[in-house]
Short mmCIF file of C-alpha atoms in Angstrom, two decimals:
data_model
loop_
_atom_site.label_atom_id
_atom_site.label_comp_id
_atom_site.label_asym_id
_atom_site.label_seq_id
_atom_site.Cartn_x
_atom_site.Cartn_y
_atom_site.Cartn_z
CA MET A 1 -91.87 111.95 -25.24
CA LYS A 2 -95.49 110.94 -27.28
CA ARG A 3 -95.17 107.75 -29.08
CA LYS A 4 -94.83 107.97 -32.46
CA TYR A 5 -96.79 105.82 -34.93
CA ILE A 6 -95.28 104.95 -38.95
CA PHE A 7 -98.03 103.42 -41.13
CA ILE A 8 -96.69 101.64 -44.06
CA VAL A 9 -98.98 101.40 -46.77
CA GLY A 10 -98.78 99.40 -50.54
CA GLY A 11 -99.57 100.74 -54.07
CA VAL A 12 -99.85 99.54 -57.46
CA MET A 13 -99.71 95.66 -56.85
CA SER A 14 -99.19 93.15 -54.08
CA SER A 15 -96.06 91.37 -52.41
CA VAL A 16 -94.49 95.12 -53.15
CA GLY A 17 -92.25 94.95 -50.35
CA LYS A 18 -94.43 96.57 -47.48
CA GLY A 19 -93.58 93.62 -44.82
CA VAL A 20 -89.33 94.02 -45.61
CA THR A 21 -89.96 97.83 -45.66
CA ALA A 22 -91.46 97.73 -42.37
CA ALA A 23 -89.11 95.48 -41.19
CA SER A 24 -85.98 96.84 -42.57
CA LEU A 25 -87.02 100.36 -41.29
CA GLY A 26 -87.69 98.71 -37.82
CA ALA A 27 -84.18 97.52 -38.10
CA LEU A 28 -82.33 100.87 -38.71
CA LEU A 29 -84.46 102.63 -35.98
CA THR A 30 -83.61 100.08 -33.35
CA GLY A 31 -80.04 100.57 -34.38
CA LYS A 32 -80.56 104.28 -33.51
CA GLY A 33 -81.57 103.03 -30.26
CA LEU A 34 -84.93 103.51 -30.06
CA ARG A 35 -87.46 100.92 -28.98
CA VAL A 36 -89.67 99.92 -31.77
CA THR A 37 -92.36 97.31 -32.60
CA ALA A 38 -94.65 96.39 -34.97
CA VAL A 39 -97.81 95.83 -35.98
CA LYS A 40 -99.69 93.81 -39.02
CA ALA A 41 -103.19 94.86 -39.91
CA ASP A 42 -104.64 92.31 -41.96
CA PRO A 43 -107.63 93.15 -44.42
CA TYR A 44 -109.03 89.50 -44.05
CA ILE A 45 -112.37 88.56 -42.75
CA ASN A 46 -110.60 85.51 -41.14
CA VAL A 47 -110.33 85.55 -37.88
CA ASP A 48 -106.64 84.66 -37.72
CA ALA A 49 -104.14 83.40 -40.42
CA GLY A 50 -104.94 79.60 -39.44
CA THR A 51 -107.52 78.84 -41.88
CA MET A 52 -106.11 80.51 -44.84
CA ASN A 53 -104.35 78.58 -47.49
CA PRO A 54 -100.86 78.91 -47.71
CA THR A 55 -100.59 78.37 -51.28
CA GLU A 56 -102.71 81.65 -51.51
CA HIS A 57 -101.60 83.42 -48.71
CA GLY A 58 -98.33 82.28 -47.93
CA GLU A 59 -96.86 80.94 -44.62
CA VAL A 60 -98.64 80.84 -41.02
CA PHE A 61 -96.60 82.19 -38.63
CA VAL A 62 -96.91 81.35 -34.98
CA THR A 63 -95.92 83.76 -31.96
CA ASN A 64 -94.86 82.42 -28.36
CA ASP A 65 -98.20 82.85 -27.10
CA GLY A 66 -100.01 80.86 -29.64
CA ASP A 67 -101.57 83.23 -32.18
CA GLU A 68 -101.52 82.14 -35.69
CA THR A 69 -100.59 85.42 -38.07
CA ASP A 70 -99.48 86.72 -41.50
CA GLN A 71 -96.11 85.86 -42.58
CA ASP A 72 -94.71 89.35 -42.27
CA MET A 73 -95.06 88.71 -38.62
CA GLY A 74 -91.87 86.86 -38.86
CA ASN A 75 -90.10 89.29 -40.68
CA TYR A 76 -90.83 91.83 -38.07
CA GLU A 77 -89.24 89.18 -35.68
CA ARG A 78 -86.24 88.56 -37.60
CA PHE A 79 -85.25 91.91 -38.25
CA LEU A 80 -86.05 93.42 -34.88
CA ASP A 81 -84.83 90.15 -33.12
CA THR A 82 -87.96 90.45 -30.72
CA GLU A 83 -90.50 88.19 -29.61
CA LEU A 84 -94.31 89.66 -30.80
CA THR A 85 -97.61 88.46 -29.43
CA ALA A 86 -101.16 88.47 -30.76
CA THR A 87 -100.87 92.37 -29.67
CA ASN A 88 -99.33 92.99 -32.99
CA TYR A 89 -101.67 91.53 -35.32
CA MET A 90 -105.34 91.95 -36.22
CA THR A 91 -107.54 91.13 -38.95
CA THR A 92 -110.68 92.61 -40.18
CA GLY A 93 -112.32 89.54 -38.93
CA ARG A 94 -111.18 90.00 -35.42
CA VAL A 95 -111.69 93.91 -35.19
CA TYR A 96 -115.46 92.96 -36.11
CA LEU A 97 -115.49 90.10 -33.67
CA THR A 98 -114.36 92.28 -30.92
CA VAL A 99 -117.05 95.08 -31.73
CA ILE A 100 -119.84 92.74 -32.37
CA GLU A 101 -118.92 90.80 -29.20
CA ARG A 102 -118.92 94.23 -27.33
CA GLU A 103 -122.22 95.08 -28.36
CA ARG A 104 -123.60 91.97 -27.29
CA ASN A 105 -122.29 92.34 -24.25
CA LEU A 106 -123.91 95.97 -23.83
CA ALA A 107 -120.69 97.84 -23.60
CA TYR A 108 -121.61 100.72 -25.97
CA GLY A 109 -124.60 101.58 -23.66
CA GLY A 110 -127.12 100.90 -25.82
CA LYS A 111 -125.67 103.09 -28.80
CA CYS A 112 -126.65 102.31 -32.60
CA VAL A 113 -123.22 100.58 -33.50
CA GLU A 114 -122.08 101.52 -36.73
CA VAL A 115 -118.93 100.56 -39.57
CA VAL A 116 -117.96 104.24 -38.54
CA PRO A 117 -116.39 105.38 -36.03
CA HIS A 118 -116.93 102.17 -33.90
CA ILE A 119 -114.76 99.89 -36.17
CA PRO A 120 -111.74 102.59 -36.93
CA GLU A 121 -111.88 103.25 -33.05
CA GLU A 122 -111.24 99.55 -32.10
CA ILE A 123 -108.57 99.40 -34.64
CA ILE A 124 -107.10 102.71 -33.17
CA ARG A 125 -107.06 100.89 -29.72
CA ARG A 126 -105.39 97.82 -30.96
CA ILE A 127 -102.78 99.90 -32.53
CA GLU A 128 -102.02 102.19 -29.17
CA ASN A 129 -102.26 98.95 -27.22
CA ALA A 130 -99.46 97.26 -28.77
CA ALA A 131 -97.30 100.32 -28.52
CA ARG A 132 -98.04 100.61 -24.98
CA VAL A 133 -97.57 96.61 -24.52
CA ASN A 134 -94.44 96.54 -25.93
CA LYS A 135 -93.47 100.15 -24.33
CA ALA A 136 -92.60 101.40 -27.89
CA ASP A 137 -90.75 104.84 -28.72
CA ILE A 138 -91.84 103.93 -32.47
CA THR A 139 -94.93 101.35 -33.71
CA ILE A 140 -94.37 100.69 -37.30
CA VAL A 141 -98.14 99.82 -38.64
CA GLU A 142 -98.15 97.82 -41.72
CA ILE A 143 -101.79 98.06 -43.46
CA GLY A 144 -101.90 94.89 -45.53
CA GLY A 145 -103.35 95.14 -49.55
CA THR A 146 -102.98 97.96 -51.91
CA VAL A 147 -104.55 101.45 -51.54
CA GLY A 148 -107.57 101.26 -53.74
CA GLU A 149 -109.40 98.43 -52.63
CA TYR A 150 -112.05 98.01 -50.54
CA GLN A 151 -110.80 95.66 -48.11
CA ASN A 152 -108.52 97.93 -46.20
CA LEU A 153 -110.36 101.14 -46.44
CA LEU A 154 -111.19 101.09 -42.61
CA PHE A 155 -107.39 100.82 -41.87
CA LEU A 156 -106.81 103.66 -43.64
CA GLU A 157 -109.80 105.56 -41.97
CA ALA A 158 -108.43 104.55 -38.56
CA ALA A 159 -104.80 105.97 -39.56
CA ARG A 160 -106.33 109.13 -41.00
CA GLU A 161 -108.00 109.78 -37.67
CA MET A 162 -104.79 109.07 -35.86
CA LYS A 163 -102.94 111.63 -37.88
CA LEU A 164 -106.10 114.35 -37.17
CA ARG A 165 -105.52 114.20 -33.93
CA HIS A 166 -102.00 113.86 -33.08
CA PRO A 167 -100.33 115.36 -36.62
CA ALA A 168 -96.89 115.41 -35.51
CA ASP A 169 -96.96 112.02 -34.16
CA VAL A 170 -98.05 110.12 -37.54
CA VAL A 171 -95.91 109.67 -40.75
CA PHE A 172 -96.94 107.65 -43.66
CA VAL A 173 -94.66 105.64 -46.03
CA LEU A 174 -96.21 104.75 -49.21
CA VAL A 175 -94.33 101.55 -50.65
CA SER A 176 -94.91 101.42 -54.57
CA TYR A 177 -93.93 100.05 -57.75
CA LEU A 178 -92.32 101.52 -61.02
CA PRO A 179 -92.34 99.31 -63.65
CA ILE A 180 -90.10 98.68 -66.46
CA PRO A 181 -91.91 97.24 -69.42
CA ALA A 182 -89.48 95.19 -71.47
CA ASN A 183 -90.64 96.85 -74.90
CA ILE A 184 -90.68 100.26 -73.59
CA GLY A 185 -87.40 100.18 -71.50
CA GLU A 186 -88.02 102.86 -69.52
CA MET A 187 -88.76 103.01 -65.93
CA LYS A 188 -92.91 104.50 -65.31
CA THR A 189 -94.05 106.48 -62.96
CA LYS A 190 -97.79 106.73 -63.50
CA PRO A 191 -98.76 104.17 -61.65
CA THR A 192 -97.50 105.12 -58.27
CA GLN A 193 -98.70 108.72 -59.28
CA TYR A 194 -102.04 107.02 -59.45
CA ALA A 195 -101.43 105.22 -56.25
CA SER A 196 -100.38 108.68 -54.49
CA ARG A 197 -103.55 110.21 -55.45
CA THR A 198 -105.81 107.09 -54.75
CA LEU A 199 -103.96 107.51 -51.06
CA ASN A 200 -105.15 111.16 -51.11
CA SER A 201 -108.74 110.55 -51.81
CA THR A 202 -108.84 108.52 -48.92
CA GLY A 203 -107.69 111.85 -46.71
CA ILE A 204 -103.87 110.37 -46.46
CA GLN A 205 -100.97 112.36 -47.79
CA ALA A 206 -97.66 110.35 -47.77
CA ASP A 207 -95.02 111.62 -46.19
CA PHE A 208 -92.24 109.41 -48.32
CA ILE A 209 -92.85 107.41 -50.92
CA VAL A 210 -90.24 103.76 -51.10
CA CYS A 211 -89.91 103.24 -54.86
CA ARG A 212 -89.83 99.42 -55.53
CA SER A 213 -88.45 98.74 -58.99
CA GLU A 214 -85.91 96.39 -60.61
CA ARG A 215 -83.28 99.13 -60.92
CA PRO A 216 -82.53 102.42 -59.22
CA LEU A 217 -84.57 105.40 -59.57
CA ASP A 218 -82.73 107.86 -61.38
CA THR A 219 -82.97 112.08 -61.10
CA PRO A 220 -85.70 112.94 -63.63
CA ARG A 221 -88.16 110.28 -62.27
CA ARG A 222 -87.36 111.23 -58.71
CA ASN A 223 -88.38 114.76 -59.31
CA LYS A 224 -91.41 113.93 -61.06
CA LEU A 225 -92.67 111.90 -58.50
CA ALA A 226 -92.16 114.81 -55.78
CA THR A 227 -93.88 117.31 -58.19
CA PHE A 228 -96.91 115.05 -59.22
CA CYS A 229 -97.15 113.50 -55.35
CA GLY A 230 -96.76 116.47 -53.38
CA ILE A 231 -93.57 115.78 -51.67
CA THR A 232 -90.00 117.08 -51.62
CA PRO A 233 -87.65 114.99 -53.68
CA GLU A 234 -85.57 113.93 -50.68
CA ALA A 235 -88.86 112.07 -49.48
CA VAL A 236 -88.65 109.86 -52.53
CA ILE A 237 -86.39 106.90 -51.67
CA SER A 238 -85.04 104.26 -54.22
CA ALA A 239 -85.60 100.68 -53.15
CA PRO A 240 -84.24 98.59 -56.29
CA ASP A 241 -84.12 95.17 -56.31
CA MET A 242 -81.54 93.48 -53.64
CA PRO A 243 -79.80 90.07 -53.80
CA SER A 244 -81.09 89.95 -50.39
CA ILE A 245 -83.49 91.32 -48.27
CA TYR A 246 -81.06 91.63 -45.45
CA GLU A 247 -79.23 94.37 -47.44
CA VAL A 248 -82.48 96.65 -47.18
CA PRO A 249 -81.79 97.94 -43.94
CA LEU A 250 -78.67 99.46 -44.98
CA LEU A 251 -80.35 100.59 -48.36
CA LEU A 252 -82.51 102.57 -46.75
CA GLU A 253 -80.07 103.67 -43.90
CA ASP A 254 -77.83 104.77 -46.89
CA ASP A 255 -80.64 107.01 -48.26
CA GLY A 256 -81.09 108.37 -44.85
CA LEU A 257 -84.72 107.62 -44.24
CA GLY A 258 -84.25 106.67 -40.77
CA GLU A 259 -82.89 110.25 -39.82
CA LYS A 260 -85.71 111.89 -42.27
CA ILE A 261 -88.30 110.13 -40.44
CA LEU A 262 -87.04 111.16 -36.92
CA LYS A 263 -86.74 114.51 -38.37
CA LYS A 264 -90.14 114.53 -39.31
CA PHE A 265 -90.99 113.44 -35.75
CA GLY A 266 -89.09 116.20 -34.25
CA MET A 267 -86.87 113.40 -32.62
CA ARG A 268 -83.13 112.33 -32.36
CA GLY A 269 -81.85 108.92 -32.53
CA ARG A 270 -79.06 107.60 -29.93
CA GLY A 271 -76.32 107.22 -32.56
CA SER A 272 -76.36 104.61 -35.52
CA ASP A 273 -75.37 101.33 -34.86
CA MET A 274 -75.38 99.40 -37.80
CA LYS A 275 -71.89 97.40 -37.66
CA PRO A 276 -73.28 94.20 -36.78
CA TRP A 277 -75.92 94.30 -39.68
CA ARG A 278 -73.06 95.28 -42.12
CA ALA A 279 -71.01 92.35 -40.73
CA PHE A 280 -73.78 90.21 -41.49
CA VAL A 281 -74.40 91.53 -45.07
CA LYS A 282 -70.64 91.20 -45.73
CA LYS A 283 -70.58 87.59 -44.56
CA ILE A 284 -73.31 86.89 -47.32
CA HIS A 285 -71.56 88.38 -50.15
CA ASP A 286 -68.22 86.45 -48.89
CA ALA A 287 -70.05 83.36 -49.47
CA LYS A 288 -68.71 81.50 -52.42
CA ARG A 289 -68.63 78.00 -51.87
CA SER A 290 -72.56 76.45 -52.05
CA VAL A 291 -74.30 74.21 -50.01
CA LYS A 292 -77.40 72.21 -51.82
CA ILE A 293 -80.66 71.70 -49.76
CA ALA A 294 -83.78 70.16 -51.47
CA VAL A 295 -86.76 71.37 -49.63
CA VAL A 296 -89.42 68.23 -50.27
CA GLY A 297 -93.14 69.77 -49.41
CA LYS A 298 -96.46 70.39 -50.35
CA TYR A 299 -97.46 73.87 -50.82
CA PHE A 300 -95.08 74.93 -53.86
CA SER A 301 -97.36 74.69 -56.68
CA THR A 302 -99.99 77.30 -57.43
CA GLY A 303 -101.04 76.89 -61.41
CA ASP A 304 -97.67 77.39 -63.36
CA PHE A 305 -96.00 78.98 -60.87
CA THR A 306 -94.29 78.19 -57.54
CA LEU A 307 -94.89 79.97 -54.31
CA ALA A 308 -91.81 79.56 -51.97
CA ASP A 309 -93.59 82.20 -49.72
CA SER A 310 -95.44 79.08 -48.24
CA TYR A 311 -92.26 78.17 -46.54
CA ILE A 312 -90.23 81.35 -45.90
CA SER A 313 -89.38 81.15 -42.40
CA VAL A 314 -88.11 77.63 -43.26
CA ILE A 315 -86.31 79.17 -46.18
CA GLU A 316 -84.75 82.13 -44.39
CA SER A 317 -83.53 79.83 -41.27
CA VAL A 318 -81.62 77.50 -43.79
CA LYS A 319 -80.12 80.64 -45.19
CA HIS A 320 -79.02 82.06 -41.51
CA ALA A 321 -77.17 78.76 -41.07
CA ALA A 322 -75.78 78.57 -44.60
CA TRP A 323 -74.15 81.96 -43.98
CA HIS A 324 -73.01 81.26 -40.48
CA HIS A 325 -70.87 78.41 -42.42
CA ASP A 326 -69.81 80.94 -44.73
CA ARG A 327 -71.57 79.06 -47.47
CA ARG A 328 -74.06 80.24 -50.14
CA PRO A 329 -77.51 78.60 -49.96
CA GLU A 330 -78.56 76.83 -53.01
CA LEU A 331 -82.26 75.51 -52.43
CA THR A 332 -84.34 73.79 -54.48
CA TRP A 333 -88.04 73.51 -54.01
CA VAL A 334 -89.25 69.69 -54.51
CA ASP A 335 -92.85 69.00 -54.89
CA ALA A 336 -93.52 65.84 -53.69
CA ALA A 337 -96.00 65.01 -55.92
CA VAL A 338 -93.20 64.38 -58.53
CA TYR A 339 -92.08 61.43 -56.45
CA GLU A 340 -95.44 59.47 -56.46
CA LYS A 341 -95.94 60.00 -60.43
CA GLN A 342 -92.41 59.35 -61.39
CA PRO A 343 -90.64 57.39 -58.40
CA ALA A 344 -87.17 56.72 -59.84
CA ARG A 345 -86.90 60.64 -59.64
CA VAL A 346 -85.81 59.94 -56.08
CA LYS A 347 -82.47 59.53 -56.88
CA ASP A 348 -82.12 62.97 -57.89
CA LEU A 349 -81.68 63.60 -54.19
CA LEU A 350 -78.11 61.97 -54.07
CA ASN A 351 -77.52 65.47 -55.93
CA TYR A 352 -78.05 67.79 -52.68
CA ASP A 353 -75.70 67.86 -49.53
CA GLY A 354 -79.20 67.81 -47.42
CA VAL A 355 -83.00 67.18 -47.53
CA LEU A 356 -85.93 69.14 -45.58
CA VAL A 357 -89.48 67.97 -45.30
CA PRO A 358 -91.36 71.05 -43.77
CA GLY A 359 -94.78 71.00 -41.63
CA GLY A 360 -98.31 70.43 -43.95
CA PHE A 361 -101.66 68.83 -43.71
CA GLY A 362 -103.48 66.65 -45.49
CA GLY A 363 -102.53 63.73 -48.14
CA ARG A 364 -101.64 65.24 -50.76
CA GLY A 365 -97.91 64.11 -51.72
CA ILE A 366 -97.54 61.99 -48.76
CA ASP A 367 -96.17 58.64 -50.21
CA GLY A 368 -93.71 61.43 -51.95
CA ILE A 369 -92.63 62.60 -49.29
CA ILE A 370 -92.26 59.14 -47.26
CA ARG A 371 -90.49 57.67 -50.70
CA ALA A 372 -87.96 60.50 -50.38
CA ILE A 373 -87.07 60.16 -46.47
CA ARG A 374 -86.55 56.23 -47.00
CA PHE A 375 -84.22 57.27 -49.83
CA VAL A 376 -82.35 59.45 -47.42
CA ARG A 377 -82.20 57.31 -44.94
CA GLU A 378 -81.02 54.52 -46.62
CA HIS A 379 -78.37 56.87 -48.37
CA ASN A 380 -77.12 58.50 -45.37
CA ILE A 381 -78.21 62.35 -46.56
CA PRO A 382 -78.37 64.66 -43.64
CA TYR A 383 -81.95 65.03 -43.20
CA LEU A 384 -84.45 67.43 -41.11
CA GLY A 385 -88.13 67.09 -40.42
CA LEU A 386 -90.29 69.53 -39.31
CA CYS A 387 -93.53 68.77 -37.75
CA TYR A 388 -95.01 66.50 -40.71
CA GLY A 389 -91.41 65.75 -41.59
CA MET A 390 -91.16 64.37 -38.44
CA GLN A 391 -94.20 62.30 -38.36
CA LEU A 392 -93.77 61.13 -41.71
CA ALA A 393 -90.33 59.90 -41.21
CA CYS A 394 -91.88 57.61 -37.80
CA VAL A 395 -94.17 56.40 -40.42
CA GLU A 396 -91.41 55.48 -42.91
CA LEU A 397 -89.33 53.71 -40.11
CA ALA A 398 -92.29 52.07 -38.85
CA ARG A 399 -93.28 50.61 -42.60
CA ASN A 400 -89.69 49.59 -43.26
CA VAL A 401 -87.78 49.03 -40.58
CA ALA A 402 -90.15 47.97 -37.84
CA LYS A 403 -92.00 45.96 -40.67
CA LEU A 404 -95.09 47.30 -39.35
CA ARG A 405 -97.57 46.69 -42.17
CA GLY A 406 -99.98 49.65 -42.98
CA ALA A 407 -98.46 51.88 -40.39
CA HIS A 408 -99.60 55.10 -41.12
CA THR A 409 -101.15 58.63 -39.27
CA VAL A 410 -104.61 58.80 -38.60
CA GLU A 411 -104.61 62.32 -40.16
CA ILE A 412 -104.70 60.29 -43.45
CA GLU A 413 -105.75 56.49 -42.77
CA PRO A 414 -107.95 56.34 -39.55
CA LYS A 415 -108.33 52.96 -39.74
CA THR A 416 -104.41 52.15 -40.06
CA PRO A 417 -104.05 48.87 -38.32
CA HIS A 418 -100.76 50.53 -37.01
CA PRO A 419 -101.60 54.25 -35.77
CA ILE A 420 -97.98 55.57 -35.25
CA ILE A 421 -99.42 59.31 -35.07
CA ILE A 422 -102.64 59.85 -33.38
CA VAL A 423 -104.89 62.45 -32.58
CA ASN A 424 -103.84 65.00 -29.79
CA PRO A 425 -106.33 63.41 -27.15
CA TYR A 426 -107.78 66.45 -26.21
CA GLN A 427 -108.42 67.80 -29.60
CA GLN A 428 -110.66 64.77 -30.53
CA GLU A 429 -113.67 66.53 -29.69
CA ASN A 430 -112.85 69.63 -31.68
CA ILE A 431 -111.99 67.24 -34.83
CA ALA A 432 -115.41 65.44 -34.42
CA HIS A 433 -117.08 68.27 -34.72
CA HIS A 434 -115.27 70.03 -37.67
CA ARG A 435 -113.99 72.81 -35.18
CA TYR A 436 -110.68 73.88 -36.80
CA GLY A 437 -109.64 77.37 -36.15
CA GLY A 438 -107.35 77.84 -33.39
CA THR A 439 -108.09 74.42 -32.09
CA MET A 440 -104.16 72.88 -32.40
CA ARG A 441 -101.51 72.65 -30.21
CA LEU A 442 -99.87 76.37 -30.50
CA GLY A 443 -97.58 78.51 -29.40
CA ALA A 444 -94.35 77.91 -26.96
CA TYR A 445 -94.02 74.55 -25.15
CA PRO A 446 -90.86 73.67 -22.81
CA CYS A 447 -89.09 70.44 -23.82
CA ARG A 448 -86.82 68.35 -21.81
CA LEU A 449 -83.41 67.09 -23.83
CA THR A 450 -82.13 63.66 -23.72
CA PRO A 451 -78.21 63.95 -22.88
CA GLY A 452 -75.89 62.91 -25.35
CA THR A 453 -77.92 63.20 -28.33
CA ARG A 454 -77.34 65.33 -31.18
CA ALA A 455 -80.30 67.35 -30.18
CA HIS A 456 -78.74 68.39 -26.64
CA ALA A 457 -75.64 68.59 -28.08
CA ALA A 458 -77.03 71.39 -30.84
CA TYR A 459 -78.73 73.34 -28.22
CA GLY A 460 -75.90 72.91 -25.00
CA VAL A 461 -78.85 73.20 -22.50
CA ASP A 462 -81.13 70.64 -21.18
CA VAL A 463 -84.43 72.15 -21.60
CA ILE A 464 -85.75 74.81 -24.48
CA SER A 465 -89.05 76.09 -25.40
CA GLU A 466 -90.13 75.84 -29.01
CA ARG A 467 -93.23 76.94 -30.75
CA HIS A 468 -95.70 74.43 -32.14
CA ARG A 469 -98.64 74.24 -34.53
CA HIS A 470 -100.39 71.04 -35.19
CA ARG A 471 -103.40 68.51 -33.97
CA TYR A 472 -101.26 65.13 -34.23
CA GLU A 473 -98.51 63.24 -32.02
CA PHE A 474 -96.82 60.31 -31.91
CA ASN A 475 -98.36 57.17 -30.62
CA ASN A 476 -96.42 56.22 -27.56
CA GLU A 477 -97.43 52.76 -27.85
CA TYR A 478 -95.01 51.99 -30.54
CA ARG A 479 -92.10 54.13 -28.73
CA ALA A 480 -90.70 50.42 -27.96
CA ALA A 481 -90.83 49.05 -31.27
CA LEU A 482 -89.16 52.17 -32.88
CA GLU A 483 -86.41 52.22 -30.71
CA LYS A 484 -85.62 48.74 -31.33
CA ALA A 485 -85.63 50.12 -35.51
CA GLY A 486 -83.00 52.41 -34.38
CA LEU A 487 -84.92 55.80 -33.31
CA VAL A 488 -83.86 57.71 -30.55
CA PHE A 489 -86.51 59.95 -28.50
CA SER A 490 -84.32 62.71 -27.70
CA GLY A 491 -86.71 65.46 -26.46
CA GLU A 492 -90.18 65.32 -24.55
CA TYR A 493 -92.70 67.89 -23.47
CA THR A 494 -91.71 68.63 -19.53
CA LYS A 495 -95.85 68.29 -18.59
CA LYS A 496 -96.87 65.24 -20.51
CA PRO A 497 -95.19 62.11 -22.33
CA LEU A 498 -95.65 63.96 -25.82
CA VAL A 499 -93.00 63.20 -28.14
CA GLU A 500 -90.91 66.45 -29.17
CA ILE A 501 -87.44 65.02 -30.99
CA VAL A 502 -86.40 62.03 -32.46
CA GLU A 503 -83.18 61.18 -34.46
CA LEU A 504 -81.65 58.12 -36.17
CA ARG A 505 -78.91 56.19 -34.68
CA ASN A 506 -75.95 55.22 -36.93
CA HIS A 507 -76.88 57.94 -39.39
CA PRO A 508 -74.43 61.47 -40.47
CA TRP A 509 -77.34 63.39 -39.11
CA PHE A 510 -81.39 62.42 -39.13
CA VAL A 511 -83.63 64.60 -36.90
CA GLY A 512 -87.04 65.40 -36.80
CA VAL A 513 -88.78 67.72 -34.45
CA GLN A 514 -92.82 67.96 -33.66
CA PHE A 515 -92.22 71.83 -33.22
CA HIS A 516 -91.21 74.26 -35.67
CA PRO A 517 -87.70 75.93 -34.67
CA GLU A 518 -87.85 78.24 -38.10
CA PHE A 519 -89.91 80.44 -36.13
CA LYS A 520 -87.16 81.15 -33.56
CA SER A 521 -84.30 81.58 -35.99
CA ARG A 522 -82.66 85.20 -36.49
CA PRO A 523 -80.17 86.73 -39.46
CA LEU A 524 -77.43 87.01 -36.58
CA ARG A 525 -78.12 83.86 -34.45
CA PRO A 526 -79.12 81.05 -36.64
CA HIS A 527 -81.35 78.20 -34.99
CA PRO A 528 -79.05 75.44 -33.18
CA LEU A 529 -80.98 72.61 -35.41
CA PHE A 530 -80.76 74.48 -38.62
CA ARG A 531 -77.41 75.34 -37.46
CA GLU A 532 -76.28 71.65 -37.14
CA PHE A 533 -77.84 70.30 -40.06
CA ILE A 534 -76.06 73.08 -42.33
CA ARG A 535 -72.69 71.87 -40.47
CA ALA A 536 -73.52 67.98 -41.55
CA ALA A 537 -74.68 68.88 -45.17
CA VAL A 538 -71.28 70.83 -45.49
CA LYS A 539 -69.23 67.84 -44.21
CA ARG A 540 -71.28 65.96 -46.88
CA ALA A 541 -70.49 68.55 -49.80
#
């Protein structure tokens, strides 16, 4: 059987739901017994997502092999219950860099290297390589951005060429938005019609249109879109807003999208087993009692708006764990800067069942985070610190329990008298020369757990593997001082004396990890640390 390809493109506006649609389609096709993989094509000139501002672009998702990618890769992993690699991610910058390096190495044999055809050819090579490496029956390719933008034209050209070469093996899905203006009260199809025609102008005809809107699509608008966009009414798929993104696979399944695509390919699925997914969604609906979690972070505020996408994997991991305990998650985003301007507000944390501090870089809001950590430590509120949240927990304990005045992380205060957190030794030269892109400890590293600790009890094994994204490490010179202050070092890198997990003695649940466990949580299998953190929060509730 030839490999098949589904291209997901977006219309009308960004954040329309292409990533969730791609991931959901992958979930339901996997449920039909097919081997599915997913590829994200980002239109940015950045070589990877590591240097992108999280308040503008959202979370940087890290794969096992250390690639810094778009947050949609996280949705692919969660929905497909798989582990992807750098093979599954590309940017415009990465594609151009490869072509230029090949040209410098005379790989084109002295030819004039041009944007077309050489850039689309490299994109096609990457897509086909991802399908081959992942041994996929179907490869879903999400093209970032919106049709009509200059940035993604070359990705669309590559997709057009693939369709031209293999017409029976390529399907296009346009995910578009149908607004309902409040002062009109009627769902409008015209923006999607324009999006469809704009896609046509690139030489591509959508096979299916997934219609995102506040409410379900009705028959008159379905027929209108079919007429003006050149598809059958059955190819117009209604995708209204849902209480949870995990309901989308079932929404698409109930509309028969999976079977319709397989029919288009001339393929057959091997049955349809969405029972585990349906049971999971039922668990979401049945959760009535809540568990209240405060996420104290740095990357929420963007102008007058809050961007929760900066921590999307953290948020989803909390949800997975809460639903596992039959609780409805109530998350509150707390900008750490609030506790710097209004220190008394830290008492508000008493209203929550648990407090989580996610990763971050830089000094903004750091004093507010340390103030919050001290409060939850002293008031026995369950705490989970991720990466920066672990480092600042060590700083807080050093200052306020070990009485090491001026203790800090050298990231913020290079001349601190007590450098609790230091530069990873083999990264010092990179930082000194301002080489920041792709220079961190990235990807999966093994960690040995200390028996009898909370971490060991949560995982139930002696050695684990977790993904990292950081330049700074705990300074082992302060290990004895902090152990005396009540800190337990419960996890260490197996090959070097690098601290990976700390926890607090005589506290209901206080754990900090140097890695990012949120990248490995799955809807049907919540991560052990999040599971136990929520268990402690439920007990407090």
